[in-house]
Coordinates of C-alpha atoms in Angstrom, one line a residue:
Chain A
M1 CA -40.4 -37.9 17.7
N2 CA -40.5 -35.1 20.1
R3 CA -42.3 -36.2 23.3
I4 CA -44.7 -33.2 23.2
K5 CA -45.8 -34.0 19.7
Q6 CA -46.2 -37.6 20.6
K7 CA -48.3 -36.7 23.7
L8 CA -50.5 -34.4 21.8
Q9 CA -51.4 -37.1 19.2
E10 CA -51.5 -40.1 21.6
D11 CA -55.2 -40.0 22.6
P12 CA -57.4 -37.5 20.8
Q13 CA -60.1 -37.7 23.5
K14 CA -57.8 -37.1 26.4
K15 CA -57.5 -33.7 28.1
L16 CA -54.0 -33.1 29.1
L17 CA -53.0 -31.9 32.6
S18 CA -49.8 -29.9 32.7
I19 CA -48.2 -28.7 35.9
Y20 CA -45.8 -25.7 36.3
F21 CA -43.5 -25.4 39.3
T22 CA -40.6 -23.2 40.1
A23 CA -37.3 -25.1 40.1
G24 CA -35.5 -24.9 43.5
Y25 CA -38.7 -24.3 45.5
P26 CA -39.5 -24.8 48.3
Q27 CA -36.1 -26.5 48.8
P28 CA -33.2 -26.4 46.4
E29 CA -33.1 -30.1 45.8
N30 CA -36.8 -30.6 45.4
T31 CA -36.7 -30.2 41.6
V32 CA -36.2 -33.9 40.7
P33 CA -38.5 -35.5 43.3
I34 CA -41.3 -33.1 42.3
I35 CA -41.0 -34.1 38.6
E36 CA -40.9 -37.8 39.5
D37 CA -44.0 -37.5 41.8
L38 CA -45.9 -35.5 39.2
E39 CA -45.4 -38.2 36.6
K40 CA -46.4 -40.9 39.1
S41 CA -49.5 -38.9 39.9
G42 CA -50.6 -39.1 36.2
V43 CA -49.7 -35.6 35.1
D44 CA -49.2 -35.5 31.3
M45 CA -46.6 -32.8 30.9
I46 CA -44.4 -30.6 33.2
E47 CA -43.2 -27.1 32.9
I48 CA -40.1 -26.5 34.9
G49 CA -39.8 -22.8 35.9
L50 CA -36.4 -21.3 35.6
P51 CA -36.5 -18.6 38.4
F52 CA -36.0 -15.0 37.5
S53 CA -35.5 -11.9 39.7
D54 CA -38.1 -9.9 37.7
P55 CA -41.0 -12.1 36.5
L56 CA -43.1 -9.5 34.7
A57 CA -46.0 -11.7 33.8
D58 CA -46.4 -13.4 37.1
G59 CA -48.6 -12.8 40.1
P60 CA -47.4 -12.8 43.8
T61 CA -47.3 -16.6 44.2
I62 CA -44.9 -17.3 41.4
Q63 CA -42.9 -14.1 42.2
E64 CA -42.4 -15.3 45.8
S65 CA -41.5 -18.9 44.8
S66 CA -38.9 -17.4 42.3
Q67 CA -37.4 -15.2 45.1
V68 CA -37.1 -18.2 47.4
A69 CA -35.6 -20.4 44.7
L70 CA -33.0 -17.7 43.9
K71 CA -32.2 -17.3 47.6
N72 CA -31.8 -21.1 47.7
G73 CA -29.1 -20.7 45.2
M74 CA -30.9 -21.8 42.0
T75 CA -29.1 -21.0 38.8
T76 CA -29.4 -22.1 35.2
Q77 CA -26.3 -24.2 35.6
R78 CA -27.6 -25.8 38.7
L79 CA -30.9 -26.7 37.1
F80 CA -29.2 -28.6 34.4
E81 CA -27.0 -30.4 36.9
Q82 CA -30.2 -31.4 38.8
L83 CA -31.8 -32.6 35.6
K84 CA -28.9 -34.5 34.1
D85 CA -30.3 -38.0 34.8
I86 CA -34.0 -37.1 34.6
R87 CA -34.6 -39.2 31.5
K88 CA -33.6 -42.3 33.4
A89 CA -36.7 -41.9 35.6
V90 CA -39.2 -39.8 33.7
S91 CA -40.8 -40.2 30.3
I92 CA -43.5 -37.5 30.0
P93 CA -42.7 -34.3 28.1
L94 CA -40.7 -31.7 30.0
L95 CA -40.6 -28.1 29.1
I96 CA -38.6 -25.2 30.6
M97 CA -40.5 -22.0 31.2
G98 CA -38.4 -19.0 31.9
Y99 CA -37.8 -15.3 31.1
F100 CA -35.3 -14.5 28.4
N101 CA -32.5 -12.7 30.2
P102 CA -31.1 -15.7 32.1
I103 CA -31.2 -17.7 28.9
L104 CA -29.5 -14.9 27.0
Q105 CA -26.7 -14.8 29.7
F106 CA -26.2 -18.5 29.6
G107 CA -26.0 -18.3 25.8
V108 CA -29.1 -19.3 23.8
E109 CA -27.3 -22.0 21.8
K110 CA -25.6 -23.4 24.8
F111 CA -28.9 -23.4 26.7
C112 CA -30.7 -25.2 23.9
Q113 CA -27.8 -27.8 23.6
K114 CA -28.1 -28.4 27.3
C115 CA -31.8 -28.9 27.0
K116 CA -31.3 -31.4 24.3
E117 CA -28.7 -33.3 26.4
T118 CA -31.0 -33.3 29.4
G119 CA -34.1 -34.4 27.5
I120 CA -36.1 -31.2 27.5
D121 CA -38.7 -31.1 24.8
G122 CA -39.9 -27.5 24.6
L123 CA -39.4 -23.9 25.8
I124 CA -41.8 -21.3 26.9
I125 CA -40.2 -17.9 27.0
P126 CA -42.9 -15.4 27.7
D127 CA -40.8 -12.3 26.9
L128 CA -39.4 -13.7 23.6
P129 CA -41.9 -12.5 21.0
V130 CA -42.6 -14.7 18.0
E131 CA -41.1 -12.1 15.7
E132 CA -37.7 -12.2 17.5
Y133 CA -37.9 -16.0 17.6
L134 CA -38.4 -16.3 13.9
L135 CA -35.7 -13.8 13.1
Q136 CA -33.0 -15.1 15.3
Y137 CA -33.6 -18.3 17.2
K138 CA -35.8 -20.7 15.1
E139 CA -32.8 -22.5 13.6
I140 CA -31.2 -23.1 17.0
F141 CA -34.5 -24.5 18.4
R142 CA -34.8 -26.8 15.4
K143 CA -31.2 -28.0 15.7
Y144 CA -31.8 -29.2 19.2
D145 CA -35.4 -30.5 18.6
L146 CA -37.0 -28.0 21.0
L147 CA -40.5 -26.9 20.4
P148 CA -41.3 -23.2 20.9
V149 CA -44.5 -22.5 22.7
F150 CA -46.1 -19.1 22.3
L151 CA -48.8 -17.4 24.2
I152 CA -52.1 -15.9 23.0
T153 CA -54.6 -13.8 25.1
P154 CA -58.2 -12.7 24.8
Q155 CA -56.8 -9.5 23.2
T156 CA -54.7 -11.3 20.5
S157 CA -56.1 -10.5 17.1
E158 CA -57.2 -13.4 14.8
E159 CA -54.5 -12.5 12.3
R160 CA -51.9 -12.7 15.0
I161 CA -53.2 -16.0 16.4
R162 CA -52.9 -17.4 12.9
A163 CA -49.3 -16.1 12.6
I164 CA -48.5 -17.7 16.0
D165 CA -50.2 -20.9 15.0
S166 CA -47.9 -21.2 12.0
A167 CA -44.8 -20.6 14.0
S168 CA -45.9 -23.2 16.6
E169 CA -44.8 -26.8 16.3
G170 CA -46.3 -28.1 19.5
F171 CA -49.2 -26.4 21.2
I172 CA -50.4 -22.9 21.8
Y173 CA -50.4 -21.6 25.3
M174 CA -53.8 -19.9 25.7
V175 CA -53.8 -17.4 28.5
S176 CA -57.2 -17.6 30.0
S177 CA -57.8 -13.9 30.8
A178 CA -56.1 -10.5 30.8
S179 CA -54.1 -11.0 33.9
V180 CA -50.9 -12.1 35.4
T181 CA -50.6 -15.6 36.7
G182 CA -52.4 -16.7 39.9
G183 CA -55.9 -15.4 39.1
T184 CA -58.5 -16.8 41.5
G185 CA -61.8 -15.5 40.1
G186 CA -62.9 -18.5 38.1
F187 CA -64.1 -18.3 34.5
G188 CA -67.1 -16.3 33.4
P189 CA -69.0 -16.2 30.1
E190 CA -66.3 -13.9 28.6
Q191 CA -63.6 -16.5 29.0
K192 CA -65.8 -19.3 27.8
A193 CA -66.7 -17.4 24.7
Y194 CA -63.0 -16.8 24.1
F195 CA -62.2 -20.5 24.5
E196 CA -64.9 -21.3 22.1
R197 CA -64.1 -18.6 19.6
V198 CA -60.4 -19.6 19.3
S199 CA -61.2 -23.4 19.3
K200 CA -63.4 -22.9 16.2
M201 CA -60.6 -21.2 14.3
G202 CA -59.3 -24.5 13.0
L203 CA -55.7 -24.0 14.1
N204 CA -53.0 -26.6 13.5
A205 CA -51.6 -26.4 17.0
P206 CA -53.8 -27.7 19.8
L207 CA -54.7 -25.2 22.6
I208 CA -53.7 -25.6 26.1
V209 CA -55.1 -23.1 28.6
G210 CA -53.2 -21.6 31.4
F211 CA -53.6 -18.8 34.1
G212 CA -56.3 -19.0 36.6
I213 CA -56.8 -22.8 36.7
K214 CA -56.9 -24.0 40.2
D215 CA -59.4 -26.9 40.7
A216 CA -61.6 -29.5 39.0
E217 CA -64.2 -26.9 38.0
T218 CA -61.8 -24.5 36.3
F219 CA -59.9 -27.4 34.7
E220 CA -63.1 -28.7 33.2
Q221 CA -64.2 -25.3 32.0
A222 CA -60.8 -24.6 30.4
T223 CA -60.6 -27.9 28.6
A224 CA -64.2 -28.1 27.4
N225 CA -63.1 -26.7 24.0
T226 CA -59.4 -27.3 24.2
K227 CA -56.7 -30.0 24.5
G228 CA -55.6 -29.4 28.1
A229 CA -54.8 -27.0 30.8
I230 CA -51.8 -25.8 32.8
I231 CA -51.8 -25.3 36.6
G232 CA -49.0 -23.2 38.1
S233 CA -49.8 -20.9 41.1
A234 CA -52.3 -23.4 42.7
F235 CA -49.7 -26.1 42.7
I236 CA -47.0 -23.7 44.1
K237 CA -49.5 -22.9 46.9
H238 CA -49.8 -26.6 47.5
L239 CA -46.0 -26.9 47.7
T240 CA -45.9 -23.9 50.1
K241 CA -48.3 -25.5 52.4
H242 CA -47.4 -29.2 52.2
G243 CA -43.9 -29.3 50.8
T244 CA -43.4 -32.2 48.5
R245 CA -45.7 -34.4 50.4
N246 CA -48.9 -35.7 48.8
I247 CA -48.5 -34.4 45.3
A248 CA -50.8 -37.1 44.1
G249 CA -53.4 -35.7 46.5
F250 CA -53.2 -32.4 44.6
T251 CA -53.6 -33.8 41.2
R252 CA -56.5 -36.1 42.3
I253 CA -58.5 -33.0 43.1
I254 CA -58.1 -31.7 39.6
R255 CA -59.3 -34.7 37.7
Chain Z
M1 CA -23.8 6.9 11.3
N2 CA -27.4 7.1 12.5
Y3 CA -27.8 7.1 16.3
Q4 CA -31.6 7.5 16.2
V5 CA -33.9 4.6 16.4
N6 CA -34.4 2.6 13.2
E7 CA -37.7 1.4 11.8
K8 CA -37.5 -1.8 13.7
G9 CA -37.2 -0.1 17.0
Y10 CA -33.5 -0.6 17.5
Y11 CA -30.6 1.7 18.3
G12 CA -27.8 -0.4 16.9
D13 CA -28.0 -3.7 18.8
F14 CA -30.2 -2.3 21.5
G15 CA -33.9 -1.8 21.9
G16 CA -36.7 -3.9 20.5
A17 CA -39.8 -5.0 22.3
F18 CA -39.2 -8.1 24.4
I19 CA -42.6 -8.2 26.0
P20 CA -45.0 -10.9 27.1
E21 CA -47.9 -11.5 24.6
M22 CA -50.3 -9.9 27.1
L23 CA -48.7 -6.5 26.5
Y24 CA -48.6 -6.9 22.7
P25 CA -51.9 -5.3 21.8
N26 CA -51.3 -2.2 23.8
V27 CA -47.7 -1.7 22.8
E28 CA -48.5 -2.4 19.2
E29 CA -51.4 0.1 19.2
L30 CA -48.9 2.7 20.5
R31 CA -46.3 1.7 18.0
K32 CA -48.7 2.0 15.0
N33 CA -50.0 5.4 16.1
Y34 CA -47.5 7.4 18.0
L35 CA -45.8 9.0 15.1
N36 CA -49.0 9.9 13.3
I37 CA -50.5 11.3 16.4
M38 CA -47.4 13.3 17.3
Q39 CA -47.4 14.8 13.8
E40 CA -51.1 15.9 13.9
E41 CA -51.4 19.6 13.8
S42 CA -53.9 19.7 16.7
F43 CA -51.6 17.6 18.8
Q44 CA -48.6 19.8 18.1
K45 CA -50.7 22.9 18.9
E46 CA -52.0 21.5 22.2
F47 CA -48.6 20.2 23.2
N48 CA -46.7 23.4 22.5
Q49 CA -49.4 25.5 24.1
L50 CA -49.2 23.5 27.3
L51 CA -45.4 23.5 27.3
K52 CA -45.5 27.3 27.0
D53 CA -48.4 28.3 29.3
Y54 CA -48.4 25.4 31.8
V55 CA -44.8 24.2 32.0
G56 CA -43.2 27.6 31.4
R57 CA -41.2 26.9 28.3
P58 CA -38.9 27.8 26.8
T59 CA -36.6 27.4 29.8
P60 CA -33.6 29.7 29.9
L61 CA -30.2 28.8 28.6
Y62 CA -28.1 30.5 31.3
Y63 CA -24.4 31.3 31.0
A64 CA -23.0 30.3 34.4
E65 CA -20.2 32.9 34.5
R66 CA -18.7 32.2 38.0
F67 CA -19.0 28.5 37.6
S68 CA -17.3 28.7 34.2
K69 CA -14.5 30.9 35.6
N70 CA -13.8 28.2 38.1
Y71 CA -13.1 25.7 35.4
N72 CA -11.8 28.0 32.8
T73 CA -14.3 27.1 30.1
K74 CA -17.7 28.3 28.9
I75 CA -20.5 26.5 30.7
Y76 CA -24.2 27.0 29.9
L77 CA -27.0 25.6 32.0
K78 CA -30.2 24.5 30.4
R79 CA -32.7 25.4 33.1
E80 CA -35.1 22.4 33.2
D81 CA -35.2 22.9 36.9
L82 CA -37.5 25.9 36.2
C83 CA -40.2 23.7 34.6
H84 CA -43.4 23.3 36.5
T85 CA -43.0 20.5 39.0
G86 CA -39.3 21.1 39.2
A87 CA -37.7 18.9 36.5
H88 CA -37.7 18.0 32.8
K89 CA -40.0 15.0 33.6
V90 CA -43.2 17.0 32.9
N91 CA -42.2 17.5 29.2
N92 CA -42.8 13.8 28.7
T93 CA -45.9 13.4 30.9
I94 CA -47.6 16.3 29.0
G95 CA -46.9 14.6 25.7
Q96 CA -48.0 11.2 26.9
I97 CA -51.2 12.3 28.5
L98 CA -52.2 13.9 25.2
M99 CA -51.3 10.7 23.5
A100 CA -53.4 8.7 26.0
K101 CA -56.4 10.9 25.4
R102 CA -56.1 10.4 21.6
L103 CA -55.9 6.7 22.1
G104 CA -59.1 6.8 24.1
K105 CA -57.6 5.7 27.4
S106 CA -59.3 6.8 30.6
R107 CA -56.9 5.4 33.2
I108 CA -53.2 6.3 33.7
I109 CA -50.6 4.2 35.4
A110 CA -47.0 5.1 36.1
E111 CA -43.9 4.0 38.1
T112 CA -41.8 6.3 40.1
G113 CA -38.5 6.0 42.1
A114 CA -37.9 9.3 43.9
G115 CA -41.4 10.5 43.1
Q116 CA -40.5 13.1 40.4
H117 CA -42.1 11.2 37.5
G118 CA -45.0 10.2 39.8
V119 CA -45.6 13.9 40.6
A120 CA -45.3 14.9 37.0
T121 CA -47.8 12.2 36.0
A122 CA -50.2 13.0 38.8
T123 CA -50.0 16.6 37.8
V124 CA -51.0 16.1 34.1
C125 CA -53.8 13.6 35.2
A126 CA -55.2 16.3 37.5
L127 CA -54.9 18.7 34.6
M128 CA -56.8 16.4 32.3
G129 CA -59.2 14.9 34.8
L130 CA -58.0 11.3 34.3
E131 CA -57.6 8.6 36.9
C132 CA -54.0 8.2 38.1
I133 CA -52.3 5.2 39.8
V134 CA -48.7 5.5 40.7
Y135 CA -46.6 2.4 41.7
M136 CA -43.7 3.2 44.0
G137 CA -41.4 0.9 45.9
E138 CA -42.3 0.5 49.6
I139 CA -38.8 1.6 50.5
D140 CA -39.0 4.7 48.3
I141 CA -42.4 5.6 49.8
A142 CA -40.8 5.7 53.2
R143 CA -37.8 7.9 52.1
Q144 CA -39.7 10.3 49.8
A145 CA -42.7 11.3 51.9
P146 CA -43.1 14.8 50.6
N147 CA -43.5 13.6 47.0
V148 CA -46.0 10.9 48.1
A149 CA -48.0 13.7 49.8
R150 CA -47.8 15.8 46.6
M151 CA -49.2 12.9 44.5
K152 CA -52.0 12.4 46.9
M153 CA -52.9 16.1 46.9
L154 CA -53.0 15.9 43.1
G155 CA -55.6 13.1 43.4
A156 CA -53.4 10.1 42.5
T157 CA -53.5 6.8 44.2
V158 CA -50.0 5.6 45.3
I159 CA -49.7 1.9 45.5
P160 CA -46.6 0.4 47.3
A161 CA -44.6 -2.1 45.3
R162 CA -43.8 -4.8 47.8
S163 CA -42.2 -7.3 45.5
G164 CA -38.5 -7.9 45.0
S165 CA -36.3 -5.2 46.3
K166 CA -39.2 -2.7 46.8
T167 CA -37.6 0.1 44.7
L168 CA -37.8 1.5 41.2
K169 CA -37.3 -1.6 39.2
D170 CA -40.0 -3.4 41.2
A171 CA -42.4 -0.4 40.9
T172 CA -41.8 -0.7 37.1
N173 CA -42.6 -4.4 37.3
E174 CA -45.8 -3.7 39.2
A175 CA -46.9 -1.1 36.7
I176 CA -46.3 -3.5 33.9
R177 CA -48.4 -6.2 35.7
D178 CA -51.2 -3.6 36.2
W179 CA -51.1 -3.0 32.4
I180 CA -51.3 -6.7 31.8
N181 CA -54.4 -6.8 34.1
N182 CA -56.0 -3.8 32.5
P183 CA -55.4 -4.2 28.8
M184 CA -58.3 -2.0 27.5
D185 CA -58.7 1.3 29.2
T186 CA -55.2 2.0 30.5
H187 CA -52.2 3.9 29.3
Y188 CA -48.8 3.4 30.9
I189 CA -46.8 6.6 31.1
I190 CA -43.2 5.4 31.4
G191 CA -41.0 8.1 32.9
S192 CA -37.8 7.5 31.0
V193 CA -36.3 6.4 27.6
V194 CA -36.6 2.8 28.7
G195 CA -39.1 0.0 28.1
P196 CA -40.2 -1.7 24.9
H197 CA -40.2 0.2 21.6
P198 CA -41.8 2.7 20.9
Y199 CA -41.4 4.1 24.4
P200 CA -37.7 5.0 24.2
D201 CA -38.2 6.9 21.0
M202 CA -41.5 8.4 22.0
V203 CA -40.1 9.7 25.3
A204 CA -37.0 11.0 23.6
R205 CA -39.1 12.9 21.1
F206 CA -41.1 14.5 23.8
Q207 CA -37.9 15.5 25.6
S208 CA -36.3 16.7 22.4
V209 CA -37.8 20.1 23.0
I210 CA -34.7 20.6 25.2
S211 CA -32.2 20.5 22.4
E212 CA -34.5 22.2 20.0
E213 CA -34.5 25.2 22.3
V214 CA -30.8 25.0 23.0
K215 CA -30.1 25.3 19.3
K216 CA -32.0 28.6 19.0
Q217 CA -30.8 30.0 22.3
L218 CA -27.1 29.2 21.6
L219 CA -27.4 30.8 18.2
E220 CA -28.5 34.0 19.9
K221 CA -25.8 33.9 22.5
E222 CA -22.8 32.4 20.7
G223 CA -23.7 32.9 17.0
R224 CA -23.8 29.1 16.5
E225 CA -26.3 26.4 17.0
D226 CA -23.8 23.7 18.1
P227 CA -22.0 23.6 21.3
D228 CA -18.7 21.7 21.6
F229 CA -20.2 19.4 24.2
V230 CA -23.5 18.4 25.7
V231 CA -23.5 17.0 29.2
A232 CA -26.2 15.2 31.2
C233 CA -26.7 12.8 34.0
V234 CA -28.0 9.3 33.0
G235 CA -30.2 7.0 35.1
G236 CA -32.7 5.7 32.5
G237 CA -31.6 8.7 30.5
S238 CA -34.6 10.9 29.6
N239 CA -33.1 14.3 30.3
A240 CA -29.9 13.2 28.5
A241 CA -31.9 12.0 25.5
G242 CA -33.7 15.3 25.3
L243 CA -30.4 17.3 25.4
Y244 CA -28.6 15.0 22.9
Y245 CA -31.5 14.5 20.5
H246 CA -30.8 17.1 17.8
Y247 CA -27.1 16.6 18.1
L248 CA -27.0 12.8 18.0
N249 CA -25.9 12.6 14.4
N250 CA -23.8 15.7 14.4
E251 CA -20.4 14.3 15.5
K252 CA -18.8 17.7 15.9
V253 CA -20.8 17.9 19.1
G254 CA -19.3 15.8 21.9
I255 CA -21.8 13.8 24.0
I256 CA -21.0 13.3 27.6
A257 CA -23.1 11.0 29.8
V258 CA -22.6 11.0 33.5
E259 CA -23.6 8.0 35.6
A260 CA -23.8 7.5 39.3
A261 CA -20.8 5.6 40.7
G262 CA -22.5 5.5 44.1
E263 CA -19.8 4.8 46.7
G264 CA -17.4 3.9 43.8
V265 CA -17.7 1.8 40.6
L266 CA -16.1 -1.2 42.2
S267 CA -17.5 -0.7 45.7
G268 CA -20.5 -3.0 45.2
K269 CA -22.7 0.0 45.8
S270 CA -23.0 1.7 42.5
A271 CA -25.4 2.5 39.6
A272 CA -22.8 2.9 36.8
T273 CA -24.5 0.8 34.3
S274 CA -22.1 1.3 31.4
A275 CA -19.2 0.2 33.6
L276 CA -20.9 -2.6 35.4
G277 CA -23.6 -3.7 33.0
K278 CA -23.8 -6.4 30.4
E279 CA -26.2 -6.7 27.5
G280 CA -29.5 -8.2 28.4
I281 CA -33.2 -7.5 28.7
I282 CA -34.9 -5.4 31.3
H283 CA -38.5 -4.1 31.2
G284 CA -38.9 -5.2 27.6
S285 CA -35.8 -3.6 26.1
K286 CA -32.5 -5.1 25.0
T287 CA -29.9 -2.9 26.6
L288 CA -27.1 -2.7 29.1
L289 CA -28.1 -3.7 32.6
M290 CA -26.5 -4.7 35.9
Q291 CA -27.0 -8.3 36.5
T292 CA -25.4 -11.4 38.0
Q293 CA -23.5 -13.9 35.9
D294 CA -26.7 -16.0 35.9
G295 CA -28.8 -13.1 34.4
Q296 CA -30.6 -12.0 37.5
I297 CA -31.1 -8.3 37.7
T298 CA -29.2 -6.7 40.6
E299 CA -30.1 -3.8 42.8
P300 CA -28.1 -0.6 42.0
Y301 CA -27.2 2.0 44.5
S302 CA -26.9 5.8 44.3
I303 CA -27.5 8.6 46.8
S304 CA -29.7 10.0 44.1
A305 CA -33.0 8.0 43.7
G306 CA -33.4 9.2 40.1
L307 CA -30.2 7.5 39.0
D308 CA -30.8 4.4 41.0
Y309 CA -31.9 2.2 38.0
P310 CA -30.1 -1.1 37.0
G311 CA -30.5 -0.5 33.3
V312 CA -30.1 2.4 30.8
G313 CA -32.1 3.4 27.8
P314 CA -31.2 1.6 24.6
M315 CA -30.2 4.9 22.9
H316 CA -27.5 5.4 25.5
A317 CA -26.4 1.8 25.5
N318 CA -25.7 2.3 21.8
L319 CA -23.9 5.6 22.4
F320 CA -21.7 3.8 24.8
K321 CA -21.0 0.7 22.6
T322 CA -20.3 2.7 19.5
G323 CA -18.1 5.2 21.4
R324 CA -20.2 8.1 20.2
G325 CA -20.8 9.0 23.8
E326 CA -18.2 9.6 26.5
F327 CA -19.3 8.0 29.7
I328 CA -18.0 9.3 33.0
S329 CA -19.1 8.1 36.5
V330 CA -19.3 10.3 39.5
T331 CA -19.4 9.2 43.2
D332 CA -22.0 10.3 45.7
A333 CA -19.5 12.6 47.5
E334 CA -18.3 14.2 44.2
A335 CA -21.9 14.9 43.2
M336 CA -22.8 16.4 46.6
A337 CA -19.8 18.7 46.5
A338 CA -20.7 19.9 43.0
G339 CA -24.3 20.6 44.2
L340 CA -23.0 22.7 47.0
E341 CA -20.6 24.5 44.7
L342 CA -23.2 25.4 42.2
S343 CA -25.4 26.7 45.0
K344 CA -22.7 29.0 46.3
L345 CA -21.4 30.2 42.9
E346 CA -24.6 30.6 41.0
G347 CA -27.4 30.7 43.5
I348 CA -29.0 27.5 42.0
I349 CA -29.5 24.5 44.2
P350 CA -29.6 21.5 41.8
A351 CA -31.2 18.1 42.2
I352 CA -28.6 15.5 43.2
E353 CA -29.1 13.7 39.9
T354 CA -28.2 16.9 38.1
A355 CA -25.3 17.5 40.5
H356 CA -23.6 14.4 39.0
A357 CA -23.4 16.1 35.6
L358 CA -21.9 19.2 37.3
A359 CA -19.2 17.2 39.1
I360 CA -17.3 16.2 36.0
F361 CA -15.6 19.6 35.7
E362 CA -13.3 18.7 38.6
T363 CA -11.6 16.0 36.5
R364 CA -12.7 16.4 32.9
R365 CA -10.9 19.4 31.4
F366 CA -12.2 21.5 28.6
K367 CA -10.6 24.1 26.4
E368 CA -11.0 27.8 27.4
D369 CA -13.2 28.5 24.4
D370 CA -15.2 25.3 24.5
V371 CA -18.9 25.8 24.8
V372 CA -20.3 23.2 27.1
V373 CA -24.1 22.9 27.7
V374 CA -25.1 21.0 30.9
N375 CA -28.7 20.0 31.3
L376 CA -29.8 21.3 34.7
S377 CA -32.5 18.7 34.8
G378 CA -34.0 19.3 38.1
R379 CA -34.0 21.5 41.2
G380 CA -32.8 20.5 44.6
D381 CA -35.9 21.2 46.8
K382 CA -36.8 17.5 47.0
D383 CA -33.2 16.7 48.1
L384 CA -32.9 19.1 51.0
N385 CA -32.9 16.4 53.6
T386 CA -30.1 14.6 51.8
Y387 CA -28.1 17.8 51.6
I388 CA -28.8 18.6 55.2
E389 CA -27.6 15.1 56.3
H390 CA -24.6 15.1 54.1
F391 CA -23.3 18.6 55.0
N392 CA -24.7 18.8 58.6
L393 CA -26.5 22.0 57.5

């Protein structure tokens, strides 16, 4: 069974903590040590960011980490080389999150095949809309047992959430608020109402909240009605400040 | 063959809407409504009235006799340089501001490279009393100070784009991020035939007034609606889309697209997307773009800021791929020489973007009785400093 599906079913009570980081940041060879440390620190799932020159949906923190990673010489090929033995050391679900153009240039099928060989379980491609996925790429994802993860936002209509739910095989990535990544405002009544509203829709796919989660408080708020939360920018900031030291110290603050 | 957009938002293999979900509601709202709104009688009336009384349309179709003689063919210039604000850009911003009002939006954002589209957007926002925020690369702000001042006089807020390479593509990224952050009250006025569907089609339709007028004007002057060739410079490609629009499916009319070769197509400092680009996705559209082997978008170069874009509109990518369009690239030096030549022969100082289109006559020969319409997309006032430096004036 796909590791994401397994993780989602494992313990119905458990709120999942998922961490995003940009591959090749802060140092080019940090990718594997970061993944290993995150697993040791009790993280449930990891999103490995494939850096892109023009990350439209990202705020300054992830933009900068992507620029640094690219300057460090990160490429799609190099990421797969770094990850080639990852399944000897790590057993939690691993996803790759990246914009579509680098994947398109690598070749979508070749990319998916490499993911399968490496032990990647799912893909989050923010600028690949669900319609394009269903039309052109669903069969390829299936062939290599990769779960597609789609985003919803507070502005996504109920009808569209249902369509996204039926295309989803793992979880739905619930964007907390109308913003790019790295929001620092905390969650107000509007967000809480949105978390509640969508959680009551009776969707098949569990909801995991991302964008704007940075500490224990926002993690708790985000997961009150959902299955888990994803932390990206706050973790990148930790890496900027401390390098790869004391990753466990970061996750301990969250829960 | 059909070279217009199809019902799915594609020109052949190019186009579509590759956007993050956060943009979906806004883009979808526009997609569902843009054609209906544009066809409303009240919209048509207001749009045409403003084009006439405010922009100064129709712009003349001018037979450039001395320039023609030089190249032994018949060259007509479509005088978009005489539009209010000095270029064709305003045709689109007038259309989109009316669209934004009908969609109930109160806040306008735009990206700009050289500042022409920023000025055209700030102008219509002043006209309509709407808030205007223009994103502009930090580097472009430094080298286009007069246009920054114009935007400020017109009441716009100019926000420097400090990410990435700090030029047009980054300004576009920042505008898109702003739209993500402001999903309810904001309309994004894209300045060219780029971006997710329906933008390329909507902008092309607003610019199509150019070829609509050419048809009538040419009938008067030559007794026929169709020239033998239409010629325009292409960065993102909005002035070209406007000139080609009513001729796209009329294969008797040759389409010529002129790209900026910069210091030479193979020099490493170029913006000739058709020659150097590969299929990929930029700013929500599948098209040709300049990128590394790894799919990272690269920074183009041209002496003309308006052609300095790493992609090209999906309509043009399709014209290139199908062979319907003939793509020619022109270097900085060739364009500058053509700009000077038109000034001396016709008393018209063209924008450097436009000068690229004029430069093809040195190498691309036409028959004596060919009728060639060149889009004189903008005037050269904004480029005086570059002309001064280049020619030691």
